[in-house]
Coordinates of C-alpha atoms and ligand atoms in Angstrom, one line a residue:
M1 CA -27.9 -13.8 27.6
H2 CA -25.9 -16.7 29.2
S3 CA -27.2 -16.1 32.7
N4 CA -28.7 -19.6 33.0
D5 CA -25.7 -21.3 31.8
N6 CA -24.3 -22.6 35.1
G7 CA -25.1 -26.2 36.3
A8 CA -26.1 -26.9 39.9
N9 CA -22.4 -27.1 41.0
G10 CA -21.4 -23.9 39.1
T11 CA -19.9 -25.8 36.2
I12 CA -20.9 -25.0 32.6
T13 CA -23.6 -27.4 31.3
K14 CA -23.1 -29.1 27.9
K15 CA -26.2 -27.3 26.5
A16 CA -24.9 -23.9 27.7
K17 CA -21.6 -24.7 26.1
D18 CA -23.3 -25.5 22.8
D19 CA -25.5 -22.4 23.0
R20 CA -22.4 -20.3 23.3
F21 CA -21.4 -21.2 19.8
Q22 CA -24.6 -20.4 17.8
G23 CA -23.1 -17.8 15.5
H24 CA -22.5 -15.4 18.4
D25 CA -25.7 -13.6 18.0
Y26 CA -25.4 -11.8 21.3
Y27 CA -28.1 -9.2 20.7
N28 CA -30.5 -11.7 19.0
I29 CA -30.0 -10.0 15.7
D30 CA -31.6 -13.0 14.0
E31 CA -34.9 -11.6 15.2
L32 CA -34.3 -8.6 13.0
L33 CA -33.8 -10.7 9.9
G34 CA -36.5 -12.1 7.7
D35 CA -37.0 -15.8 7.1
D36 CA -35.5 -15.5 3.6
H37 CA -32.3 -14.0 5.1
L38 CA -32.0 -16.8 7.6
I39 CA -32.5 -19.5 5.0
A40 CA -29.9 -17.9 2.7
R41 CA -27.5 -17.4 5.7
D42 CA -27.9 -21.0 6.9
A43 CA -27.5 -22.5 3.4
V44 CA -24.3 -20.6 2.8
R45 CA -23.0 -21.4 6.3
T46 CA -23.6 -25.1 5.6
W47 CA -21.9 -24.9 2.2
V48 CA -18.9 -23.1 3.7
K49 CA -18.6 -25.8 6.4
Q50 CA -18.7 -28.6 3.8
E51 CA -16.8 -27.1 0.9
V52 CA -14.5 -24.4 2.2
S53 CA -13.4 -25.2 5.8
P54 CA -12.0 -28.6 5.0
I55 CA -9.7 -27.3 2.2
I56 CA -9.0 -23.7 2.9
E57 CA -5.9 -24.0 5.1
E58 CA -4.2 -26.2 2.5
Y59 CA -5.0 -23.9 -0.4
A60 CA -3.9 -20.8 1.6
E61 CA -0.7 -22.6 2.5
K62 CA 0.0 -23.5 -1.1
G63 CA -1.0 -20.0 -2.3
E64 CA -3.5 -21.4 -4.7
C65 CA -7.0 -20.4 -5.5
P66 CA -9.6 -23.2 -5.2
T67 CA -11.1 -22.3 -8.6
H68 CA -13.3 -25.4 -8.5
L69 CA -15.5 -23.4 -5.9
F70 CA -16.7 -21.0 -8.6
K71 CA -19.4 -23.4 -9.7
G72 CA -20.5 -24.1 -6.1
L73 CA -20.6 -20.3 -5.4
A74 CA -22.9 -19.9 -8.4
E75 CA -25.1 -22.7 -7.2
I76 CA -25.6 -21.2 -3.7
G77 CA -26.5 -17.9 -5.3
A78 CA -23.4 -16.0 -4.2
F79 CA -23.0 -14.1 -7.5
G80 CA -25.2 -11.0 -7.6
P81 CA -27.7 -12.1 -4.9
S82 CA -29.5 -8.8 -5.2
L83 CA -29.5 -8.5 -9.0
P84 CA -32.6 -9.6 -10.9
V85 CA -33.0 -13.3 -11.7
E86 CA -33.5 -12.6 -15.4
Y87 CA -30.0 -11.1 -15.5
G88 CA -28.3 -13.9 -13.7
G89 CA -28.8 -12.6 -10.1
G90 CA -30.6 -14.0 -7.1
G91 CA -33.5 -11.6 -7.0
M92 CA -33.0 -11.1 -3.2
D93 CA -32.6 -7.8 -1.3
E94 CA -29.4 -6.1 -0.1
T95 CA -29.6 -7.6 3.4
A96 CA -29.7 -11.1 1.9
Y97 CA -26.6 -10.1 -0.1
G98 CA -25.0 -9.0 3.1
V99 CA -25.6 -12.1 5.2
I100 CA -24.3 -14.2 2.3
M101 CA -21.0 -12.3 2.3
Q102 CA -20.8 -12.6 6.0
E103 CA -21.0 -16.4 5.8
L104 CA -18.5 -16.6 2.9
E105 CA -16.0 -14.5 4.8
R106 CA -16.5 -16.6 7.9
G107 CA -14.8 -19.2 5.7
D108 CA -12.1 -17.0 4.1
S109 CA -11.9 -13.4 2.8
G110 CA -10.5 -14.8 -0.4
I111 CA -13.6 -16.9 -1.0
R112 CA -15.8 -13.8 -0.3
S113 CA -13.6 -11.9 -2.8
M114 CA -14.3 -14.4 -5.5
A115 CA -18.0 -13.7 -5.0
S116 CA -17.7 -9.9 -4.5
V117 CA -15.8 -9.4 -7.7
Q118 CA -18.0 -11.6 -9.8
G119 CA -21.3 -10.1 -8.4
S120 CA -20.6 -6.5 -7.5
L121 CA -17.7 -5.5 -9.7
V122 CA -18.4 -7.5 -12.9
M123 CA -22.2 -8.4 -13.0
Y124 CA -23.3 -5.1 -11.4
P125 CA -21.5 -2.7 -13.8
I126 CA -22.7 -4.8 -16.8
F127 CA -26.3 -4.8 -15.4
R128 CA -26.2 -1.1 -14.7
Y129 CA -24.2 0.3 -17.6
A130 CA -24.0 -2.1 -20.5
S131 CA -26.4 -2.3 -23.5
E132 CA -29.2 -4.7 -23.4
A133 CA -27.4 -7.0 -25.9
Q134 CA -24.3 -7.0 -23.7
K135 CA -26.4 -7.8 -20.6
R136 CA -28.0 -10.8 -22.3
K137 CA -24.7 -11.9 -23.6
Y138 CA -22.7 -11.9 -20.4
L139 CA -24.9 -11.8 -17.3
P140 CA -26.6 -15.3 -17.3
K141 CA -23.2 -17.0 -17.9
L142 CA -21.6 -14.9 -15.1
G143 CA -24.4 -15.8 -12.8
S144 CA -24.0 -19.5 -13.4
G145 CA -20.2 -19.4 -13.1
E146 CA -19.8 -20.4 -16.8
L147 CA -17.8 -17.2 -17.3
I148 CA -15.5 -15.7 -14.6
G149 CA -14.9 -11.9 -14.6
C150 CA -12.5 -9.4 -13.0
F151 CA -12.6 -5.6 -12.5
G152 CA -9.7 -3.4 -13.6
L153 CA -9.5 0.0 -12.0
T154 CA -6.2 0.2 -10.0
E155 CA -3.0 0.9 -11.9
P156 CA 0.6 0.6 -10.9
D157 CA 0.8 4.3 -10.2
H158 CA -2.8 5.1 -9.4
G159 CA -4.3 3.2 -6.5
S160 CA -6.1 5.5 -4.0
N161 CA -6.4 8.1 -6.8
P162 CA -8.0 6.2 -9.7
G163 CA -8.9 9.5 -11.3
G164 CA -5.2 9.8 -12.4
M165 CA -5.4 6.6 -14.5
V166 CA -3.4 6.6 -17.7
T167 CA -4.9 3.5 -19.4
N168 CA -6.7 4.9 -22.4
I169 CA -8.8 4.2 -25.5
K170 CA -8.6 5.8 -29.0
D171 CA -11.4 5.8 -31.5
D172 CA -10.6 3.6 -34.5
G173 CA -13.8 3.2 -36.6
D174 CA -15.9 0.3 -35.3
A175 CA -13.6 -0.3 -32.3
Y176 CA -11.5 1.5 -29.7
I177 CA -7.8 0.8 -29.3
L178 CA -7.0 0.1 -25.6
N179 CA -3.5 0.7 -24.1
G180 CA -2.3 0.6 -20.6
A181 CA -2.0 -1.7 -17.5
K182 CA -3.9 -2.5 -14.4
M183 CA -2.4 -3.8 -11.2
W184 CA -3.7 -6.0 -8.2
I185 CA -6.6 -7.4 -10.0
T186 CA -8.5 -10.2 -8.2
N187 CA -9.2 -13.2 -10.4
S188 CA -7.5 -11.7 -13.5
P189 CA -5.4 -14.7 -14.4
V190 CA -8.4 -17.0 -14.4
A191 CA -10.9 -14.6 -15.8
D192 CA -12.7 -14.9 -19.2
I193 CA -13.7 -11.3 -19.2
A194 CA -12.5 -8.1 -17.6
V195 CA -14.5 -4.9 -16.8
V196 CA -11.9 -2.3 -17.6
W197 CA -12.0 1.5 -16.9
A198 CA -10.0 3.7 -19.2
K199 CA -9.9 7.3 -20.3
D200 CA -11.2 8.3 -23.7
E201 CA -9.7 11.0 -25.9
E202 CA -11.6 13.7 -24.0
G203 CA -10.1 12.4 -20.7
K204 CA -13.5 10.9 -19.6
V205 CA -13.4 7.6 -17.7
R206 CA -15.2 4.9 -19.7
G207 CA -16.1 1.3 -18.9
M208 CA -15.9 -1.7 -21.2
V209 CA -15.8 -5.5 -21.4
V210 CA -12.5 -6.9 -22.6
E211 CA -12.5 -10.6 -23.5
K212 CA -9.5 -12.8 -22.7
D213 CA -8.9 -13.9 -26.3
M214 CA -8.6 -10.3 -27.7
P215 CA -5.2 -10.0 -29.2
G216 CA -2.8 -7.8 -27.2
F217 CA -4.5 -8.6 -23.9
S218 CA -2.7 -10.6 -21.1
A219 CA -3.2 -11.1 -17.4
P220 CA 0.0 -12.3 -15.6
E221 CA -0.3 -13.5 -12.1
I222 CA 1.2 -11.6 -9.2
H223 CA 3.2 -13.9 -6.8
G224 CA 4.5 -13.5 -3.3
K225 CA 1.4 -12.4 -1.4
W226 CA 1.4 -13.2 2.3
S227 CA -2.2 -12.2 2.5
L228 CA -5.4 -13.5 0.7
R229 CA -3.3 -16.5 -0.4
A230 CA -6.3 -18.5 -1.5
S231 CA -7.3 -15.7 -3.9
I232 CA -5.6 -15.3 -7.2
T233 CA -4.4 -11.8 -8.1
G234 CA -2.8 -10.5 -11.3
E235 CA -2.2 -7.6 -13.7
L236 CA -4.1 -6.7 -16.8
V237 CA -1.9 -5.6 -19.7
F238 CA -3.3 -4.0 -22.9
E239 CA -1.1 -3.5 -26.0
D240 CA -3.2 -2.1 -28.8
V241 CA -6.2 -4.2 -27.9
R242 CA -9.1 -3.7 -30.4
V243 CA -12.2 -3.5 -28.2
P244 CA -15.4 -3.5 -30.4
K245 CA -17.6 -0.4 -29.7
E246 CA -20.5 -2.5 -28.6
N247 CA -18.4 -3.7 -25.7
V248 CA -18.0 -0.1 -24.4
F249 CA -20.7 1.0 -21.9
P250 CA -22.8 3.5 -23.9
E251 CA -23.9 6.2 -21.5
I252 CA -21.8 6.3 -18.3
R253 CA -18.9 8.8 -18.2
G254 CA -16.6 9.7 -15.4
L255 CA -15.3 8.2 -12.2
K256 CA -18.8 7.8 -10.7
G257 CA -19.1 4.7 -13.0
P258 CA -16.4 2.6 -11.2
L259 CA -17.0 4.2 -7.8
S260 CA -20.7 3.2 -7.9
C261 CA -19.6 -0.4 -8.3
L262 CA -17.2 0.0 -5.4
S263 CA -20.1 1.2 -3.2
K264 CA -21.8 -2.1 -3.9
A265 CA -18.7 -4.2 -3.2
R266 CA -17.7 -2.2 -0.1
Y267 CA -21.2 -2.8 1.3
G268 CA -20.6 -6.5 1.0
I269 CA -17.2 -6.3 2.6
A270 CA -18.7 -4.4 5.6
W271 CA -20.9 -7.5 6.2
G272 CA -18.1 -10.0 5.3
A273 CA -15.7 -8.7 7.8
V274 CA -18.2 -9.5 10.6
G275 CA -18.0 -13.2 9.4
A276 CA -14.2 -13.3 9.6
A277 CA -14.3 -11.7 13.1
M278 CA -17.0 -14.2 14.3
D279 CA -14.8 -17.1 13.1
C280 CA -11.8 -15.8 15.1
Y281 CA -13.9 -15.1 18.2
D282 CA -15.5 -18.6 17.9
S283 CA -12.0 -20.2 17.8
A284 CA -10.7 -18.1 20.6
L285 CA -13.7 -18.8 22.9
R286 CA -13.5 -22.5 22.3
Y287 CA -9.7 -22.5 22.9
S288 CA -10.1 -20.5 26.1
L289 CA -12.5 -23.0 27.6
E290 CA -10.3 -26.0 26.6
R291 CA -6.8 -24.8 27.2
E292 CA -5.6 -25.0 30.8
Q293 CA -2.8 -23.2 32.5
F294 CA -2.1 -22.8 36.2
G295 CA -4.7 -25.5 36.8
K296 CA -7.7 -23.9 35.1
P297 CA -9.1 -22.9 31.7
I298 CA -7.4 -19.7 30.4
G299 CA -10.9 -18.4 29.9
G300 CA -11.2 -18.2 33.7
F301 CA -8.5 -15.5 33.8
Q302 CA -9.7 -11.9 33.9
L303 CA -7.4 -10.8 31.1
T304 CA -8.7 -13.5 28.8
Q305 CA -12.3 -12.5 29.6
K306 CA -11.5 -8.9 28.9
K307 CA -10.3 -9.8 25.5
L308 CA -13.3 -12.0 24.8
A309 CA -15.8 -9.5 26.2
E310 CA -14.3 -6.7 24.1
M311 CA -14.3 -8.9 21.0
I312 CA -18.0 -9.8 21.3
T313 CA -18.9 -6.2 22.1
E314 CA -17.2 -4.9 18.9
I315 CA -18.6 -7.8 16.8
T316 CA -22.1 -7.0 18.1
K317 CA -21.7 -3.2 17.3
A318 CA -20.5 -4.1 13.8
Q319 CA -23.5 -6.4 13.3
L320 CA -25.9 -3.7 14.2
L321 CA -24.1 -1.2 11.9
V322 CA -24.5 -3.5 8.9
W323 CA -28.0 -4.5 9.8
R324 CA -29.0 -0.8 9.8
L325 CA -27.0 -0.2 6.6
G326 CA -28.8 -3.1 5.0
Q327 CA -32.2 -1.5 5.9
L328 CA -31.0 1.7 4.3
A329 CA -29.7 -0.1 1.2
D330 CA -33.0 -2.0 0.8
K331 CA -34.7 1.4 0.6
G332 CA -32.1 2.6 -1.8
K333 CA -31.0 5.1 0.8
A334 CA -27.5 4.0 1.8
S335 CA -25.1 6.8 0.9
P336 CA -21.5 6.1 -0.3
A337 CA -20.2 7.8 2.9
Q338 CA -22.4 5.6 5.1
I339 CA -21.0 2.6 3.3
S340 CA -17.4 3.9 3.8
M341 CA -18.0 4.2 7.5
A342 CA -19.2 0.6 7.8
K343 CA -16.4 -0.8 5.6
R344 CA -13.7 1.0 7.6
N345 CA -15.1 0.3 11.0
N346 CA -15.9 -3.4 10.4
V347 CA -12.7 -4.4 8.7
N348 CA -10.6 -2.7 11.3
M349 CA -12.8 -4.3 14.0
A350 CA -12.2 -7.8 12.4
L351 CA -8.5 -7.2 12.2
E352 CA -8.4 -6.2 15.9
V353 CA -10.5 -9.2 16.8
A354 CA -8.2 -11.5 14.8
R355 CA -5.1 -10.1 16.6
E356 CA -6.7 -10.6 20.0
A357 CA -7.8 -14.1 19.1
R358 CA -4.3 -14.9 17.9
Q359 CA -3.0 -14.0 21.4
I360 CA -5.5 -16.2 23.2
H361 CA -4.3 -19.1 21.1
G362 CA -0.8 -18.6 22.3
G363 CA 1.8 -20.3 20.1
M364 CA -0.9 -22.4 18.5
G365 CA -2.3 -19.2 17.1
I366 CA 0.4 -18.9 14.5
T367 CA -0.3 -22.3 13.1
N368 CA -2.8 -23.6 10.5
E369 CA -4.4 -25.7 13.2
Y370 CA -6.6 -22.7 13.8
P371 CA -8.1 -20.2 11.3
V372 CA -7.0 -17.0 13.1
M373 CA -3.6 -16.3 11.5
R374 CA -5.1 -16.8 8.0
H375 CA -8.0 -14.4 8.8
M376 CA -5.5 -11.9 10.2
M377 CA -3.3 -12.0 7.2
N378 CA -6.3 -11.8 4.8
L379 CA -7.7 -8.8 6.7
E380 CA -4.6 -6.8 6.0
T381 CA -5.6 -6.9 2.3
V382 CA -9.2 -6.2 3.1
L383 CA -8.1 -3.1 5.1
T384 CA -6.4 -1.8 1.9
Y385 CA -8.5 -2.9 -1.0
E386 CA -11.8 -1.3 -2.0
G387 CA -10.4 2.0 -0.6
T388 CA -7.8 2.0 2.2
H389 CA -8.6 2.5 5.9
D390 CA -7.4 6.1 5.7
I391 CA -9.2 6.9 2.4
H392 CA -12.5 5.9 4.0
L393 CA -11.7 8.0 7.0
L394 CA -11.2 11.0 4.7
I395 CA -14.5 10.2 2.9
T396 CA -16.3 10.4 6.3
G397 CA -14.3 13.6 7.1
M398 CA -15.4 15.1 3.8
D399 CA -19.0 14.1 4.4
V400 CA -19.2 15.7 7.9
T401 CA -17.2 18.9 7.2
G402 CA -18.1 19.5 3.5
L403 CA -14.4 20.0 2.9
N404 CA -12.5 17.8 0.5
A405 CA -9.1 16.6 1.7
F406 CA -8.3 15.0 -1.6
K407 CA -8.1 18.2 -3.7
Ligands
TGC501 P1 -14.7 12.6 -6.7 O1 -14.6 13.9 -7.5 O2 -15.0 12.6 -5.2 O3 -15.9 11.7 -7.4 C1 -16.0 11.6 -8.8 C2 -17.5 11.3 -9.1 O4 -17.9 10.0 -8.5 C3 -18.9 10.2 -7.5 N1 -18.7 9.3 -6.4 C4 -19.3 8.2 -6.2 N2 -20.4 7.6 -6.8 C5 -20.9 6.5 -6.4 N3 -20.3 5.8 -5.3 C6 -19.2 6.3 -4.7 N4 -18.7 5.6 -3.7 C7 -18.7 7.5 -5.1 N5 -17.7 8.3 -4.7 C8 -17.7 9.4 -5.5 C9 -18.9 11.7 -7.1 O5 -20.1 12.1 -6.7 C10 -18.4 12.3 -8.4 O6 -19.6 12.4 -9.3 P2 -19.8 13.5 -10.4 O7 -21.2 13.4 -10.9 O8 -19.6 14.8 -9.7 O9 -18.8 13.3 -11.4 O10 -13.5 11.7 -7.1 P3 -12.0 11.8 -6.6 O11 -11.1 11.6 -7.8 O12 -11.7 13.1 -5.8 O13 -11.8 10.5 -5.7 C11 -12.3 10.4 -4.4 C12 -11.9 9.1 -3.7 C13 -10.5 9.3 -3.3 C14 -12.8 9.0 -2.5 C15 -12.0 7.9 -4.7 O14 -11.2 8.0 -5.7 C16 -11.8 6.6 -4.0 O15 -12.7 6.0 -3.5 N6 -10.5 6.1 -4.0 C17 -10.3 4.7 -3.5 C18 -10.0 3.8 -4.7 C19 -10.6 2.4 -4.5 O16 -11.4 2.2 -3.6 N7 -10.1 1.5 -5.3 C20 -10.6 0.2 -5.3 C21 -10.2 -0.6 -6.5 S1 -11.2 -2.1 -6.8 C22 -10.7 -3.1 -5.6 O17 -10.0 -2.8 -4.7 C23 -11.4 -4.4 -5.7 S2 -10.9 -5.6 -4.5 C24 -12.0 -6.8 -4.9 C25 -12.0 -8.0 -4.0 O18 -11.1 -8.8 -4.2 O19 -12.9 -8.1 -3.2
FAD502 P1 -1.7 3.8 -2.4 O1 -2.8 4.5 -3.0 O2 -0.3 4.1 -3.0 O3 -1.6 4.1 -0.9 C1 -0.5 3.9 -0.1 C2 -0.8 4.5 1.3 O4 -0.9 5.9 1.2 C3 -2.1 4.0 2.0 O5 -1.9 3.8 3.3 C4 -3.1 5.1 1.7 O6 -4.1 5.1 2.7 C5 -2.2 6.3 1.8 N1 -2.7 7.5 1.0 C6 -3.0 7.6 -0.3 N2 -3.6 8.7 -0.6 C7 -3.7 9.4 0.6 C8 -4.3 10.6 1.0 N3 -4.9 11.5 0.1 N4 -4.3 11.0 2.3 C9 -3.8 10.1 3.2 N5 -3.2 8.9 2.9 C10 -3.2 8.6 1.6 N6 -8.0 -3.1 -7.5 C11 -8.8 -3.3 -8.6 O7 -9.0 -2.4 -9.4 N7 -9.4 -4.5 -8.8 C12 -9.2 -5.6 -8.0 O8 -9.8 -6.6 -8.2 C13 -8.3 -5.4 -6.9 N8 -8.0 -6.5 -6.1 C14 -7.0 -6.4 -5.1 C15 -6.6 -7.5 -4.5 C16 -5.5 -7.4 -3.6 C17 -5.0 -8.7 -2.9 C18 -5.0 -6.1 -3.3 C19 -3.8 -6.0 -2.3 C20 -5.4 -5.0 -3.9 C21 -6.4 -5.1 -4.9 N9 -6.8 -4.0 -5.6 C22 -7.7 -4.1 -6.7 C23 -6.2 -2.7 -5.5 C24 -6.6 -1.9 -4.2 O9 -7.8 -1.4 -4.4 C25 -5.5 -0.9 -4.0 O10 -4.4 -1.6 -3.5 C26 -5.9 0.2 -3.0 O11 -7.0 1.0 -3.6 C27 -4.8 1.1 -2.6 O12 -4.0 1.5 -3.6 P2 -2.4 1.3 -3.6 O13 -2.1 -0.1 -3.2 O14 -1.8 1.8 -4.9 O15 -1.9 2.2 -2.4

């Protein structure tokens, strides 16, 4: 695609140089997207450039979440882009949701996490499983960022195997009494509400909305993360919390409740990871053209070109994977196993790209002058949360063999 890039004397023209950095759309995937997708994509890209890029290194270094961005995220429609407008969403399709996540994660995985959790793990379960009264009570305020939510599934002793959870509810007249603890919960210390999954007296997994002021509920922060440092993570602790029965999702029973929400969020992560990879590639490509060693740009060395060529090849394959996944999702035909394949492939791809990009930057690659080390550290979390790399492999394995490696 860059065959006409050389000037008369074989040097790279300024225009060709600029063209090289247009979102790295090597296979003209823009042509496969609708106008509404491109408008949403460009609006979020601009917002990220203006609001996220100038501050993100500082927040990541401090280990602090830029909570002031919640409002802006709401304004650009990042919370529940594919949920109906009357329930606080954006009324767009799944592909639009995907490109929005891609652009947010180009900024930072933690910023994409803020939106993933609010839209896919808090608004989506309330939209799908709560009573009409609960939907009306919570969804518009979540969509506008007036309320912040979190999602509690993982426990200290039950991560990959959430079915083993011990957090439980007991019937007590007009309320349930909730006891237990959740671990590694994105946004929990700043959340107004938590969507919590707990077992009832029959051992069935139930979902419910717990409000931060309910006596017996606390959400201490987890400190010491070297990854996703601009995202706040905490626990959820429940000590005889009285949860009114109207806060408990009336119909849904079993693990398919929370797992259906994970499908929604994993889909967004598969797109998001492409954004993080693009940002690393972009930085590495620029650096390789500017940085000179042995009297010429390091981009002129074959080993650097190998790295860059492999990076853009893998990014392009990942773009095509999520583009097709988006089509399937828009028809309601994306299976959980297809989503697992895309989440696993694309996050791993992004991590590999980040590592290669870090090498191209040499020593500068470990500093906060460039975004690659931050992306690389973030992606270690992304590889693990929403189902680890190996859990998604086993989901694919189960899908293709029909044999369940988990039982
Ligand atoms: P299993 O018996 O296979 O399934 C139980 C029921 O659930 C159904 N199901 C799904 N439904 C919708 N979407 C999915 N992805 C589904 N996966 C399974 C399944 O059909 C069954 O339905 P039914 O009607 O027969 O009852 O369950 P299992 O206990 O054997 O577990 C399987 C396994 C290991 C794949 C599952 O537990 C799993 O995915 N584990 C990984 C846990 C995980 O991903 N945790 C994520 C926590 S949240 C998080 O990380 C948020 S990070 C947020 C951020 O900051 O961005
Ligand atoms: P474990 O399940 O203990 O796994 C440890 C290792 O064992 C992994 O490599 C895993 O792949 C491997 N393993 C486990 N079982 C098998 C098996 N059957 N076969 C082969 N290998 C196996 N959770 C939430 O509920 N809400 C959130 O908002 C949330 N946010 C998070 C934010 C951050 C920053 C992090 C780090 C995690 C977050 N999580 C959240 C939790 C996340 O989903 C879990 O960390 C993840 O599911 C893995 O669980 P675990 O850490 O307990 O690891």
